[in-house]
Each structure stands twice: as C-alpha cells, then as structure tokens.
C-alpha cells in the first residue's frame, strides 16, 4: 500500500535506535522524527542517509490500519 498522506505514524510511534541525521542517538517512541516535513513525509526518502531500519519498513494494512490514529496504536503508541 502507498503511504497515507499526513500520517508519519511509522516515523513517530516506534523508538528508533539507529542514528538519524539530526538525531544521532536515534529517537524515543512517540517523538516525531526530525526528518518529517510539514506533510509528515520523510525528507530522507530515497536518500542513502536514510537509516536501514526505515528503508526496511514497508507500509502494510496490518500495521498501518485505516487511519493515522489506528497506525499509532498498532505501532505501540501511546504506551500503556
């Protein structure tokens, strides 16, 4: 499936331990990646600077659900 416009759940909900340009220690769960633009699209998409963990993630209904809110929950945010 294509990425949902204005979503970015996969770049917000999970913790990422890999270094990201602008976030050398990675990012904690629930914090939007610094590389998301105003439309919640990855500014590093297609760039060799994009972390491997991000390149390995493919949008799929099983994790993206039907909305950003559902994706955030299914990807583990909020914790609780």
PDB file of C-alpha atoms in Angstrom:
ATOM      1  CA  UNK A   1       0.000   0.000   0.000  1.00  0.00           C
ATOM      2  CA  UNK A   2       1.212   3.579  -0.532  1.00  0.00           C
ATOM      3  CA  UNK A   3       1.930   5.803   2.453  1.00  0.00           C
ATOM      4  CA  UNK A   4      -1.120   7.634   3.744  1.00  0.00           C
ATOM      5  CA  UNK A   5      -0.938  11.424   3.325  1.00  0.00           C
ATOM      6  CA  UNK A   6      -0.359  13.302   6.603  1.00  0.00           C
ATOM      7  CA  UNK A   7       0.372  10.078   8.534  1.00  0.00           C
ATOM      8  CA  UNK A   8       4.002   9.600   9.592  1.00  0.00           C
ATOM      9  CA  UNK A   9       2.955   7.141  12.313  1.00  0.00           C
ATOM     10  CA  UNK A  10       5.885   4.841  11.474  1.00  0.00           C
ATOM     11  CA  UNK A  11       8.214   7.817  11.984  1.00  0.00           C
ATOM     12  CA  UNK A  12       6.610   8.807  15.285  1.00  0.00           C
ATOM     13  CA  UNK A  13       5.257   5.827  17.251  1.00  0.00           C
ATOM     14  CA  UNK A  14       8.253   3.456  17.438  1.00  0.00           C
ATOM     15  CA  UNK A  15      11.599   4.122  19.058  1.00  0.00           C
ATOM     16  CA  UNK A  16      14.458   4.086  16.550  1.00  0.00           C
ATOM     17  CA  UNK A  17      17.877   3.233  17.958  1.00  0.00           C
ATOM     18  CA  UNK A  18      19.757   3.906  14.709  1.00  0.00           C
ATOM     19  CA  UNK A  19      21.369   7.287  14.137  1.00  0.00           C
ATOM     20  CA  UNK A  20      19.251   9.621  12.027  1.00  0.00           C
ATOM     21  CA  UNK A  21      20.660  12.828  10.505  1.00  0.00           C
ATOM     22  CA  UNK A  22      19.803  15.453  13.105  1.00  0.00           C
ATOM     23  CA  UNK A  23      19.135  12.759  15.752  1.00  0.00           C
ATOM     24  CA  UNK A  24      22.479  10.993  16.265  1.00  0.00           C
ATOM     25  CA  UNK A  25      21.166   8.926  19.187  1.00  0.00           C
ATOM     26  CA  UNK A  26      18.024   7.850  17.334  1.00  0.00           C
ATOM     27  CA  UNK A  27      14.614   8.815  18.705  1.00  0.00           C
ATOM     28  CA  UNK A  28      12.364   7.719  21.546  1.00  0.00           C
ATOM     29  CA  UNK A  29       8.914   6.253  20.970  1.00  0.00           C
ATOM     30  CA  UNK A  30       6.203   8.849  20.459  1.00  0.00           C
ATOM     31  CA  UNK A  31       8.600  11.563  19.268  1.00  0.00           C
ATOM     32  CA  UNK A  32       8.268  12.583  15.613  1.00  0.00           C
ATOM     33  CA  UNK A  33      11.452  12.093  13.604  1.00  0.00           C
ATOM     34  CA  UNK A  34      13.196  15.385  12.885  1.00  0.00           C
ATOM     35  CA  UNK A  35      13.246  14.363   9.205  1.00  0.00           C
ATOM     36  CA  UNK A  36       9.451  14.558   8.819  1.00  0.00           C
ATOM     37  CA  UNK A  37       8.310  17.533   6.769  1.00  0.00           C
ATOM     38  CA  UNK A  38       5.124  19.589   7.240  1.00  0.00           C
ATOM     39  CA  UNK A  39       3.113  16.907   5.405  1.00  0.00           C
ATOM     40  CA  UNK A  40       4.595  14.182   7.670  1.00  0.00           C
ATOM     41  CA  UNK A  41       6.631  12.800   4.766  1.00  0.00           C
ATOM     42  CA  UNK A  42      10.237  11.648   5.162  1.00  0.00           C
ATOM     43  CA  UNK A  43      12.731  14.213   3.871  1.00  0.00           C
ATOM     44  CA  UNK A  44      15.299  11.389   3.567  1.00  0.00           C
ATOM     45  CA  UNK A  45      13.131   9.081   1.455  1.00  0.00           C
ATOM     46  CA  UNK A  46      15.322   7.725  -1.348  1.00  0.00           C
ATOM     47  CA  UNK A  47      18.493   9.116   0.244  1.00  0.00           C
ATOM     48  CA  UNK A  48      21.449   6.937   1.248  1.00  0.00           C
ATOM     49  CA  UNK A  49      21.370   8.806   4.597  1.00  0.00           C
ATOM     50  CA  UNK A  50      18.048   7.174   5.467  1.00  0.00           C
ATOM     51  CA  UNK A  51      18.552   4.587   8.268  1.00  0.00           C
ATOM     52  CA  UNK A  52      18.332   0.943   7.200  1.00  0.00           C
ATOM     53  CA  UNK A  53      15.514   0.277   9.680  1.00  0.00           C
ATOM     54  CA  UNK A  54      13.466   2.922   7.887  1.00  0.00           C
ATOM     55  CA  UNK A  55      14.310   1.546   4.446  1.00  0.00           C
ATOM     56  CA  UNK A  56      13.255  -1.926   5.610  1.00  0.00           C
ATOM     57  CA  UNK A  57       9.790  -0.777   6.738  1.00  0.00           C
ATOM     58  CA  UNK A  58       7.072  -1.165   4.114  1.00  0.00           C
ATOM     59  CA  UNK A  59       3.581   0.240   4.638  1.00  0.00           C
ATOM     60  CA  UNK A  60       1.051  -2.532   5.072  1.00  0.00           C
ATOM     61  CA  UNK A  61      -2.561  -2.591   6.214  1.00  0.00           C
ATOM     62  CA  UNK A  62      -1.572  -4.928   9.071  1.00  0.00           C
ATOM     63  CA  UNK A  63       0.423  -2.128  10.750  1.00  0.00           C
ATOM     64  CA  UNK A  64      -0.991   0.988   9.110  1.00  0.00           C
ATOM     65  CA  UNK A  65      -4.662   0.196   9.641  1.00  0.00           C
ATOM     66  CA  UNK A  66      -7.248   2.559   8.269  1.00  0.00           C
ATOM     67  CA  UNK A  67      -6.056   5.822   9.843  1.00  0.00           C
ATOM     68  CA  UNK A  68      -3.046   7.529  11.413  1.00  0.00           C
ATOM     69  CA  UNK A  69      -4.584   7.068  14.848  1.00  0.00           C
ATOM     70  CA  UNK A  70      -5.021   3.341  14.295  1.00  0.00           C
ATOM     71  CA  UNK A  71      -1.451   3.040  12.987  1.00  0.00           C
ATOM     72  CA  UNK A  72      -0.114   4.896  16.038  1.00  0.00           C
ATOM     73  CA  UNK A  73      -1.914   2.431  18.345  1.00  0.00           C
ATOM     74  CA  UNK A  74      -0.874  -0.642  16.350  1.00  0.00           C
ATOM     75  CA  UNK A  75       2.731   0.565  16.250  1.00  0.00           C
ATOM     76  CA  UNK A  76       2.688   0.849  20.033  1.00  0.00           C
ATOM     77  CA  UNK A  77       1.803   4.440  20.925  1.00  0.00           C
ATOM     78  CA  UNK A  78       0.618   5.526  23.348  1.00  0.00           C
ATOM     79  CA  UNK A  79       2.317   3.053  25.639  1.00  0.00           C
ATOM     80  CA  UNK A  80       0.120   1.724  28.330  1.00  0.00           C
TER      81      UNK A  80
END
